[in-house]
Tab-separated table of C-alpha atoms and ligand atoms in Angstrom:
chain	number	residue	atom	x	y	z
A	1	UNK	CA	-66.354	12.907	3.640
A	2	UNK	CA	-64.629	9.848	2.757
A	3	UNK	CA	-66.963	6.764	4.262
A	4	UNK	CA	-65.017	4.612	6.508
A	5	UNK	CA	-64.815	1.131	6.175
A	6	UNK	CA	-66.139	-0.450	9.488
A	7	UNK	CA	-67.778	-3.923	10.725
A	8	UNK	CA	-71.109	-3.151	9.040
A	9	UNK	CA	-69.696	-2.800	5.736
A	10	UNK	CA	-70.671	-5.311	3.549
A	11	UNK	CA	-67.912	-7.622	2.182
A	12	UNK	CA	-67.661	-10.218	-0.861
A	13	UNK	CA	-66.158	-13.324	-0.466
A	14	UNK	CA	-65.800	-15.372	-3.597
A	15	UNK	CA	-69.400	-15.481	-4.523
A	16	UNK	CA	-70.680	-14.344	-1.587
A	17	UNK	CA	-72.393	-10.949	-0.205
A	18	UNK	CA	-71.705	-10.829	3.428
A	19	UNK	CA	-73.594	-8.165	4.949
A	20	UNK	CA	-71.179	-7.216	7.425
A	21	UNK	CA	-67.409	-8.004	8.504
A	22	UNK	CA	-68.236	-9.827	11.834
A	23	UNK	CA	-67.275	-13.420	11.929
A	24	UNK	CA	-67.988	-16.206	14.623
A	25	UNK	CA	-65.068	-17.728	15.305
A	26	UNK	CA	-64.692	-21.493	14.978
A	27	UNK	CA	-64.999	-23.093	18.609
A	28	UNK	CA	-64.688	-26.528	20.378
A	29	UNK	CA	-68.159	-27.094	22.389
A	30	UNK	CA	-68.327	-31.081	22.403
A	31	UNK	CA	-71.773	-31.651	22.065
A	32	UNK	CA	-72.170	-33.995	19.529
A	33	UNK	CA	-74.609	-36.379	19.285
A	34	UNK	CA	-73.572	-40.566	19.355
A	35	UNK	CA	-71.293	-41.191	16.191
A	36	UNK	CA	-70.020	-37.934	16.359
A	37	UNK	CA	-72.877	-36.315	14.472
A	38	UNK	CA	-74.027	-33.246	14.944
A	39	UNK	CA	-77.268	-32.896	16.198
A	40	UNK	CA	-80.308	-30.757	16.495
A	41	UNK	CA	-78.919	-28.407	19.401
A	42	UNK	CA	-75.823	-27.808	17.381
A	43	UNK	CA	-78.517	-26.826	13.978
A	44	UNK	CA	-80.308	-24.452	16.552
A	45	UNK	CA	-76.952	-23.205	18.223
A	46	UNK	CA	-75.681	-21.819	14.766
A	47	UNK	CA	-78.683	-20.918	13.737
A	48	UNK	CA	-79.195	-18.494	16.480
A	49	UNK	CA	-75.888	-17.014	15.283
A	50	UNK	CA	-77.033	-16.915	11.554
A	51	UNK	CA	-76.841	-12.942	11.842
A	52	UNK	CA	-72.904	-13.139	11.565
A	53	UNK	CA	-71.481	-12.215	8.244
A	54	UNK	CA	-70.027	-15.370	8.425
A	55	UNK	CA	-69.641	-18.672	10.633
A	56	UNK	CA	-66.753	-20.548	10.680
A	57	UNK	CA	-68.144	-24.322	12.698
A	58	UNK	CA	-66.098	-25.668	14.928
A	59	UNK	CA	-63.024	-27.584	14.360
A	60	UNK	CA	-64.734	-31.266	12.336
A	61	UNK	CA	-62.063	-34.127	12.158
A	62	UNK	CA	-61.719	-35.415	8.723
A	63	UNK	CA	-61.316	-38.687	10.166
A	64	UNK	CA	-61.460	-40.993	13.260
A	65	UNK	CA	-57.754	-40.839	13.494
A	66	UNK	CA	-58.301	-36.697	13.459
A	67	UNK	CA	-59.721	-36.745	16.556
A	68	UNK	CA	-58.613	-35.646	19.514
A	69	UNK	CA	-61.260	-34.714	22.102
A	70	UNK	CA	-64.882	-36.814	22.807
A	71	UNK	CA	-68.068	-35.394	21.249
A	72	UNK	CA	-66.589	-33.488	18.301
A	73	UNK	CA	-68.689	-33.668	15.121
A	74	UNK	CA	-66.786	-35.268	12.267
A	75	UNK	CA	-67.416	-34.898	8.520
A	76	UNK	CA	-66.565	-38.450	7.124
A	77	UNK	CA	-69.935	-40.729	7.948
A	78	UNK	CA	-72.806	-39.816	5.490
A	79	UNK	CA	-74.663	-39.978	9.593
A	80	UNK	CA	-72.083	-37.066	10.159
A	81	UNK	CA	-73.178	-35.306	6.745
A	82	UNK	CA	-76.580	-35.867	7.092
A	83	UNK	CA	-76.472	-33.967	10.660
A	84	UNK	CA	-74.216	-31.534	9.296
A	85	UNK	CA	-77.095	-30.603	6.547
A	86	UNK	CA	-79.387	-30.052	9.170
A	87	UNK	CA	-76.899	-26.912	10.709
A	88	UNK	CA	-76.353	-25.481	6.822
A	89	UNK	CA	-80.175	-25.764	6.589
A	90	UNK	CA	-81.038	-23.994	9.778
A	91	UNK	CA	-78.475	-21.366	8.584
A	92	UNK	CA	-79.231	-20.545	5.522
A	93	UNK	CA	-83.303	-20.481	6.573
A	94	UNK	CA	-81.840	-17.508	8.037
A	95	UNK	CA	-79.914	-16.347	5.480
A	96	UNK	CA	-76.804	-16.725	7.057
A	97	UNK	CA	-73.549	-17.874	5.425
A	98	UNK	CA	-71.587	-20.942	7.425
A	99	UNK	CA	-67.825	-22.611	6.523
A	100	UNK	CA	-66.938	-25.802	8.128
A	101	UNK	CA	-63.677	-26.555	9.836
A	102	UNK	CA	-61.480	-29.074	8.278
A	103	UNK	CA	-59.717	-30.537	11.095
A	104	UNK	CA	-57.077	-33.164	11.806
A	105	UNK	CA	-55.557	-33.170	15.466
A	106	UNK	CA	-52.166	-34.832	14.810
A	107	UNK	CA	-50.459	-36.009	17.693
A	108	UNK	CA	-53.179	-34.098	19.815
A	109	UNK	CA	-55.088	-37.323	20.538
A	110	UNK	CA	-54.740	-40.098	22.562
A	111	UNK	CA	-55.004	-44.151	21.263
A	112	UNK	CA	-58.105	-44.475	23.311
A	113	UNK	CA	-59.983	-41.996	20.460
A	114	UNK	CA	-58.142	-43.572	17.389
A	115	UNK	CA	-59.291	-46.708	15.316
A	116	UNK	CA	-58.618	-49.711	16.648
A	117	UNK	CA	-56.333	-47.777	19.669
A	118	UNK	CA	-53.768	-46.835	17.539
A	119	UNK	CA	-51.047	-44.523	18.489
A	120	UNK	CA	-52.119	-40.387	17.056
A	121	UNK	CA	-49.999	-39.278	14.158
A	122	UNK	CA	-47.697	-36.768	13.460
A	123	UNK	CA	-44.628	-35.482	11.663
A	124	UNK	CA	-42.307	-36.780	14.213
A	125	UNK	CA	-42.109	-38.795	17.328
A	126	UNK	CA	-42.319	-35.534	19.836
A	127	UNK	CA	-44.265	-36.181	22.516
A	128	UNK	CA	-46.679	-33.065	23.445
A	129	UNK	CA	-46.393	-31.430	27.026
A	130	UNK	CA	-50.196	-32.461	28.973
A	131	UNK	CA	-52.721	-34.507	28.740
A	132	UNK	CA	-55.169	-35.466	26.783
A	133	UNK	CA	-58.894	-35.102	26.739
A	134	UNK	CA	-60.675	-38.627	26.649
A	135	UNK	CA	-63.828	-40.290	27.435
A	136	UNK	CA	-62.163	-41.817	30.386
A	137	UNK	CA	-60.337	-38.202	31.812
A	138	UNK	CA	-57.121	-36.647	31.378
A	139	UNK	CA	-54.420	-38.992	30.403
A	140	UNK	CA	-51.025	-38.340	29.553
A	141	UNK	CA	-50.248	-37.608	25.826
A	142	UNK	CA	-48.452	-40.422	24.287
A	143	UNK	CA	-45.239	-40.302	21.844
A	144	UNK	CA	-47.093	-39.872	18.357
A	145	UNK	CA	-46.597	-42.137	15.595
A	146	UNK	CA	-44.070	-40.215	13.205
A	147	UNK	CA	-45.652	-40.347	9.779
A	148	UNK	CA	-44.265	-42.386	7.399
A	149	UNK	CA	-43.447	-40.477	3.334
A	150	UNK	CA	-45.863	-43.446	2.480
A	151	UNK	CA	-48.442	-42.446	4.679
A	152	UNK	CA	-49.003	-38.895	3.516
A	153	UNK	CA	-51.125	-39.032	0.965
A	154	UNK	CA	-53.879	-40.781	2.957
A	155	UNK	CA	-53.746	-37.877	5.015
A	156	UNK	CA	-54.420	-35.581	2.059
A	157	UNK	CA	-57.023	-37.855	0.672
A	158	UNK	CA	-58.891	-37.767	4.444
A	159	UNK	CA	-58.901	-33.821	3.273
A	160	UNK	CA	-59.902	-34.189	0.203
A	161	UNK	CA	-62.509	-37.006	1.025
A	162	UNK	CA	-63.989	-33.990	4.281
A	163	UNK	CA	-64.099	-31.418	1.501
A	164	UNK	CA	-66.984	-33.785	-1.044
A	165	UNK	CA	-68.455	-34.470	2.078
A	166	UNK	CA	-68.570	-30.963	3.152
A	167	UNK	CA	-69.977	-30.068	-0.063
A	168	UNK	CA	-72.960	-32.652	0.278
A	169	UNK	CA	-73.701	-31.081	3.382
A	170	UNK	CA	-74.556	-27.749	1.994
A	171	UNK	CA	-71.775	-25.668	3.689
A	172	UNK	CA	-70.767	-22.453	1.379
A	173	UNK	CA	-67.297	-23.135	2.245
A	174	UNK	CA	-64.396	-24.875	4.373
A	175	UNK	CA	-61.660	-23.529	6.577
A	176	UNK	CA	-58.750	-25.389	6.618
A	177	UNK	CA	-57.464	-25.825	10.201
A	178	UNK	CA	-53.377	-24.815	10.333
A	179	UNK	CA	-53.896	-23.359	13.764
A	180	UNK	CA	-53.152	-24.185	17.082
A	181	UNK	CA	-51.078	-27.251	17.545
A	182	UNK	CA	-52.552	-29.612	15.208
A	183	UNK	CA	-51.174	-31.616	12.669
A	184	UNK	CA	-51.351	-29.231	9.501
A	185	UNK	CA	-49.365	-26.675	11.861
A	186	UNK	CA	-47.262	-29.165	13.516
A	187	UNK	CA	-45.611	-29.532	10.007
A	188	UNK	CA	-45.435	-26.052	9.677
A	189	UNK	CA	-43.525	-25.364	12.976
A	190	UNK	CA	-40.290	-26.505	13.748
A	191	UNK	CA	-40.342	-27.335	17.322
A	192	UNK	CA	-42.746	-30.300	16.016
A	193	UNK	CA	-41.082	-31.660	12.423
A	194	UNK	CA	-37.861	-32.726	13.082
A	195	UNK	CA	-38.465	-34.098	9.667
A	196	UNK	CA	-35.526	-34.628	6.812
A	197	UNK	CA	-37.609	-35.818	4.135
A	198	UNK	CA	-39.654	-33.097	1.633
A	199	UNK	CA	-41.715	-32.428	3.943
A	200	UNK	CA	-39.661	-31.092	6.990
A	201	UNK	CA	-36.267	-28.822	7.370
A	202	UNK	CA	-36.819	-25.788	4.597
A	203	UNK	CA	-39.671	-23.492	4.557
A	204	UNK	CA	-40.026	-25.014	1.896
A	205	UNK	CA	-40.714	-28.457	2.502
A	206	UNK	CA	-42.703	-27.889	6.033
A	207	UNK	CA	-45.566	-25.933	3.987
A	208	UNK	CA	-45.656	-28.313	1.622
A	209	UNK	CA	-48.637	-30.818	3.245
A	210	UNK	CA	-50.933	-27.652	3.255
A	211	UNK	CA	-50.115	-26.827	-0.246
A	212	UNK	CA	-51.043	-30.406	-1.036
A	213	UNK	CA	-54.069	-30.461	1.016
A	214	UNK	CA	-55.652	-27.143	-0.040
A	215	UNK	CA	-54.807	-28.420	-3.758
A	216	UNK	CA	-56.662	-32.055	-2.932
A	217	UNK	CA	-59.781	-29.242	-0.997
A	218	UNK	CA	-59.770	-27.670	-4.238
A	219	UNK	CA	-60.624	-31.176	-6.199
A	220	UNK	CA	-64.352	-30.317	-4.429
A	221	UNK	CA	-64.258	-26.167	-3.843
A	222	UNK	CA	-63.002	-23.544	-5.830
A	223	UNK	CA	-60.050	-21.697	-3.849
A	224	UNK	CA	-62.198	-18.496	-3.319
A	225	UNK	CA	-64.449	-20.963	-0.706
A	226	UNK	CA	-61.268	-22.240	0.902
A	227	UNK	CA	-59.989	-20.342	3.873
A	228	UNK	CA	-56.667	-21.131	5.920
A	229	UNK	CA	-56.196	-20.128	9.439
A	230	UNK	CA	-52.958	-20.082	11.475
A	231	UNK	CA	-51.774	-19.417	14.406
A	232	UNK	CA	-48.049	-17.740	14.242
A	233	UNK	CA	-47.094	-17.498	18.128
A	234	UNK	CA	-49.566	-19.712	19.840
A	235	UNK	CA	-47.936	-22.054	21.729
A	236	UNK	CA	-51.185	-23.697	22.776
A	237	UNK	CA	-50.982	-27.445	22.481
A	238	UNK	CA	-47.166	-27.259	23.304
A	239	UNK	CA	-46.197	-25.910	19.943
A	240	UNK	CA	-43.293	-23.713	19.068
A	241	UNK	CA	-41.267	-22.399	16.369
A	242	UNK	CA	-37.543	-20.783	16.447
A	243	UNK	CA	-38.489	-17.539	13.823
A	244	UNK	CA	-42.524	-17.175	13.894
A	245	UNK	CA	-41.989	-13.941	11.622
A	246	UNK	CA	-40.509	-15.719	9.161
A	247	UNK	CA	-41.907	-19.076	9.205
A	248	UNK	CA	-45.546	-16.983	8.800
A	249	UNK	CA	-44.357	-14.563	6.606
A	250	UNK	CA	-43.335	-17.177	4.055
A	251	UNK	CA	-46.402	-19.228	4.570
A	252	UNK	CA	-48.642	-16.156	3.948
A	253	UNK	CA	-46.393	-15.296	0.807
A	254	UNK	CA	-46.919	-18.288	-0.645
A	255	UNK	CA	-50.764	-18.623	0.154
A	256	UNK	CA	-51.211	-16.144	-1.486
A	257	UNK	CA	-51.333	-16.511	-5.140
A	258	UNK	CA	-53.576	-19.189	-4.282
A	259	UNK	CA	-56.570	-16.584	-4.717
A	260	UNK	CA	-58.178	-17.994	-1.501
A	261	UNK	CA	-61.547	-17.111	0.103
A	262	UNK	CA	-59.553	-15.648	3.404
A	263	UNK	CA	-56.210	-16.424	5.524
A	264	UNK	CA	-57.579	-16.203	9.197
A	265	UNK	CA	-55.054	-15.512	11.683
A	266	UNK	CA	-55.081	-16.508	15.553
A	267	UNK	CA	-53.003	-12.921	16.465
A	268	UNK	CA	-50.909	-13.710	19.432
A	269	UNK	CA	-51.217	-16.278	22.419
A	270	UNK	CA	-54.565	-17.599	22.554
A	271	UNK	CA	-55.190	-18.518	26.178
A	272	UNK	CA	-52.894	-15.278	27.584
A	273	UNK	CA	-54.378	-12.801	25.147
A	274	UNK	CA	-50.678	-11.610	24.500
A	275	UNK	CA	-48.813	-10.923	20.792
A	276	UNK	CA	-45.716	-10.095	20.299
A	277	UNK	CA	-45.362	-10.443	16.017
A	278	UNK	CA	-46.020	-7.617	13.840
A	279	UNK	CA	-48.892	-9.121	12.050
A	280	UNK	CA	-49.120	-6.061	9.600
A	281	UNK	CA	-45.847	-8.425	7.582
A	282	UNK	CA	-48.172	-11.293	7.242
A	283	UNK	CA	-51.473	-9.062	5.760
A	284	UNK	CA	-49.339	-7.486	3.112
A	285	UNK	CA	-47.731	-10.531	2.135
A	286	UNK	CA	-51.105	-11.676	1.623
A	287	UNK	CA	-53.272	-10.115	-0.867
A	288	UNK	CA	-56.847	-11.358	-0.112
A	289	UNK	CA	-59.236	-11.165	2.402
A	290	UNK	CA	-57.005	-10.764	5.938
A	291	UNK	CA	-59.724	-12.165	9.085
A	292	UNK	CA	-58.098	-11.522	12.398
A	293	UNK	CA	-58.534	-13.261	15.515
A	294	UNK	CA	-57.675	-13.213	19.561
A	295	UNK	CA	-58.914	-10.808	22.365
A	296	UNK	CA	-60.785	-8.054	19.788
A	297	UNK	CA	-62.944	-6.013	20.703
A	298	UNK	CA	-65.793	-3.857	18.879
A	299	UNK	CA	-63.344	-0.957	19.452
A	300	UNK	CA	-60.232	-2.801	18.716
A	301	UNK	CA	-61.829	-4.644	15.848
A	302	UNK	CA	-62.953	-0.901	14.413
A	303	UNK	CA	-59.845	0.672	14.824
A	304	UNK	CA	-57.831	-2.300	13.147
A	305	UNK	CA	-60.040	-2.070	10.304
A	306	UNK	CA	-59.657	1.479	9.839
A	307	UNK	CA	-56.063	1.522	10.291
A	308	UNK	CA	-56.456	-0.820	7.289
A	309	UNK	CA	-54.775	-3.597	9.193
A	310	UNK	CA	-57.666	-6.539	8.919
A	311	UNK	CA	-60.479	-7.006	6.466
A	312	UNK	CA	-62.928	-9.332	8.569
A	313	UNK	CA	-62.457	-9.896	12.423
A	314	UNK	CA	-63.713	-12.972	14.237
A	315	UNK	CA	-65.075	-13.362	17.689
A	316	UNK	CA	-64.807	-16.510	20.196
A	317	UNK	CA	-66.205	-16.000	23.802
A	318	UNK	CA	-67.996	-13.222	23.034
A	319	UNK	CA	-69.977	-15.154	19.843
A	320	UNK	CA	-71.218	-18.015	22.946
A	321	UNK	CA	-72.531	-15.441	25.570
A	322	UNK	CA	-74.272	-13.269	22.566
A	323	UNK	CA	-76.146	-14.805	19.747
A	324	UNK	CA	-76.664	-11.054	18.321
A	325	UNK	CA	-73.317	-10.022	18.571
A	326	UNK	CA	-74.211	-8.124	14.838
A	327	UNK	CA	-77.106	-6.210	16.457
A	328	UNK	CA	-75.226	-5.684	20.040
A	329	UNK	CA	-72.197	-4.289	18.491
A	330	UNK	CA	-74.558	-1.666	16.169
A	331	UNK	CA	-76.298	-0.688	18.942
A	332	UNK	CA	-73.505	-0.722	21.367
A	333	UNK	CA	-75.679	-2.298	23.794
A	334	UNK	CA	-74.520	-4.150	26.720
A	335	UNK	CA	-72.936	-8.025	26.180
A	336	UNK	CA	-74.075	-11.298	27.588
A	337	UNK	CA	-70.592	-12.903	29.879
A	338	UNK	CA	-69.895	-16.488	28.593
A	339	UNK	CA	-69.708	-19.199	31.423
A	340	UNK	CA	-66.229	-21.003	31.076
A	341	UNK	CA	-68.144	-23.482	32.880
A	342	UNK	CA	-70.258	-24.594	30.167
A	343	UNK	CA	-67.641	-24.450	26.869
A	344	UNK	CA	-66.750	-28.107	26.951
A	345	UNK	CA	-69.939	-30.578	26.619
A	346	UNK	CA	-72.945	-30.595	28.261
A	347	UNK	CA	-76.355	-29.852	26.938
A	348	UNK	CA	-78.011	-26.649	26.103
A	349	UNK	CA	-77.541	-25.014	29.375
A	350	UNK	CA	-74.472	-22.379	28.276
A	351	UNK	CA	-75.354	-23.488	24.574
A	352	UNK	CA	-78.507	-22.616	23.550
A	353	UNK	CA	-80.013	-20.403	26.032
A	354	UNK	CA	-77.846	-16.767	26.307
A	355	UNK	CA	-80.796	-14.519	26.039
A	356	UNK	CA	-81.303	-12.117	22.884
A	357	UNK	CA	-81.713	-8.317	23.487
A	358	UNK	CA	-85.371	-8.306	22.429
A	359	UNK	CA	-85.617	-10.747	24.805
A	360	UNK	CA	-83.748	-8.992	27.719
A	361	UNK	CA	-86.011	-5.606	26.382
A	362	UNK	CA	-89.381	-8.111	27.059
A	363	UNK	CA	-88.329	-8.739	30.780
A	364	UNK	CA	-87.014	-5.352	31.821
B	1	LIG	C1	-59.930	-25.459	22.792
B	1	LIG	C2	-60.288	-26.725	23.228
B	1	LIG	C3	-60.358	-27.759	22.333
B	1	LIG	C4	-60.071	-27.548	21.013
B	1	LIG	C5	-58.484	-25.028	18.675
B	1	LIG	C6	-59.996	-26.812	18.209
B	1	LIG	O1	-57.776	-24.421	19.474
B	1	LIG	C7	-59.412	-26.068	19.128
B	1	LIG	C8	-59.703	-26.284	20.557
B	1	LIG	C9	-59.648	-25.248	21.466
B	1	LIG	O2	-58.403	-24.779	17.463
């Protein structure tokens, strides 16, 4: 009998054993403490999850002007690094194994959360469909600030600047955020870089800031404790591009010589739990570790990895209702139901307190 690979077989990435294939997705909860610093609820929150093979934090902004949304934790104060040393503490107590998202928002911000109420940044002047999230309500987005060829390497040095810092603070590696409307993908795509400079038009050019940032990551990490994620067809955060196959296709291609810890990949539309690509194109063109992401399932996520189709799947809602997803899925007990209500902010109501099994076993 040949043994099939599943969820509970153990995987290495870089220099890490992982003891199983179940990741916990990376996820907004805006609970950070004053300063942006993550706090004790946020150590205890991951901690509690410390069974996953892996935990990808939530998105951190690399910098003030990366910030798009109140209460995110950032990774550029030594306050910021100090909390964040608390969470990669609590994890590892636990033996767990935790990345840290590397975030910059882009033109997904508003002036009232940038220094000195500056306008957001971007590759060009395109105004996103919405509104904001900001300490004072929804507010319109405003027409970003079209980055300047002068400007760009102080974006890759806020990257490179996150990645020391996330390396004080005791992660085991960082996940570069490409994903879901933010600046790194809003050069990528080209319904938001109208660009005609190197670093818009060809495939070519519009890859080349997250070539330059994973290189400036790699100043503090070796690659193989660098993951990417992206998002082909989301069109969350008013994002499009004309030919998602191809504009993905190419970016996985050239990722991958890059010998990187993992290319993480938000399969379809995140909010509508639809896909339409043929992700299969974008796992062979890369050859490492393929983590896939959006509406899976224990089933789905089985049968994908049989299929040979994924390597590691993540999990979102289902990782806040159930802090032992690991030991739920392998006994295919019943699952916890996340409260939308408490996913944004708040306190540890929604957070901290989604019962464990044993816990649910002691009452019944
Ligand atoms: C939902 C709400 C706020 C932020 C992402 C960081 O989509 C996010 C996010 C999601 O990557």
């Amino acid at each position: 009998m040949s043994a099939q690979i599943s969820l509970f077989t153990p995987i290495k990435l870089g220099s890490l054993e992982l003891p199983n294939r179940i990741v916990m997705a990376p996820m907004t909860r805006n609970r950070a403490a004053e300063g942006d610093v993550p706090s004790d609820l946020i150590a205890e929150h991951y901690a509690q999850r410390a069974s996953a093979g892996l935990i990808i934090t939530e998105g951190s902004q690399v910098s003030q002007q990366g910030q798009g949304y109140p209460a995110t934790p950032g990774i550029y104060t030594p306050q910021q690094v100090t909390g964040w040393r608390k969470v990669t503490d609590a994890v590892h107590a636990k033996d767990g194994h935790i990345f840290i998202q590397l975030w910059h928002v882009g033109r997904i911000s508003h002036p009232s959360l940038q220094p000195e109420g500056a306008l957001p940044v971007a590759p060009s002047a395109i105004k996103p469909a919405g509104e904001a999230v900001t300490y004072q309500g929804m507010q319109p987005f405003v027409e970003p600030h079209a980055l300047e060829l002068s400007e760009i390497p102080g974006i890759v040095e806020q990257f490179r600047v996150a990645a020391h810092n996330a390396k004080a603070a005791g992660f085991d590696g960082v996940e570069i955020h490409a994903a879901n409307g933010y600046l790194l993908d809003q050069f990528l795509r080209d319904g938001t870089n109208h660009r005609d400079d190197e670093y818009g038009g060809a495939l070519e050019n519009r890859v080349r800031l997250l070539l330059e940032v994973i290189d400036a990551v790699s100043e503090a990490w070796e690659t193989a404790s660098i993951g990417v994620r992206i998002s082909p067809e989301n069109s969350f955060n008013d994002i499009h591009d004309s030919d998602p196959q191809n504009t993905f296709n190419y970016v996985a291609e050239h990722l991958s010589p890059l010998a990187l810890a993992y290319l993480h990949v938000v399969e379809g539309e995140m909010m509508q739990g639809t896909k339409k690509l043929d992700y299969r194109q974008i796992r062979d063109r890369f050859s490492g570790i393929y983590m896939a992401n959006c509406g899976y399932t224990l089933e789905k996520a089985q049968a994908a990895l049989q299929a040979g189709n994924v390597d590691m799947v993540s999990f979102g809602a289902l990782y806040i209702a159930n802090p032992d997803l690991v030991e739920r899925f392998a006994r295919k007990a019943p699952l916890n139901k996340p409260d939308p209500e408490t996913y944004y902010g708040g306190d540890a109501h929604g957070y901290t307190d989604y019962p464990f099994l044993e816990e649910e076993e002691a009452l019944a």
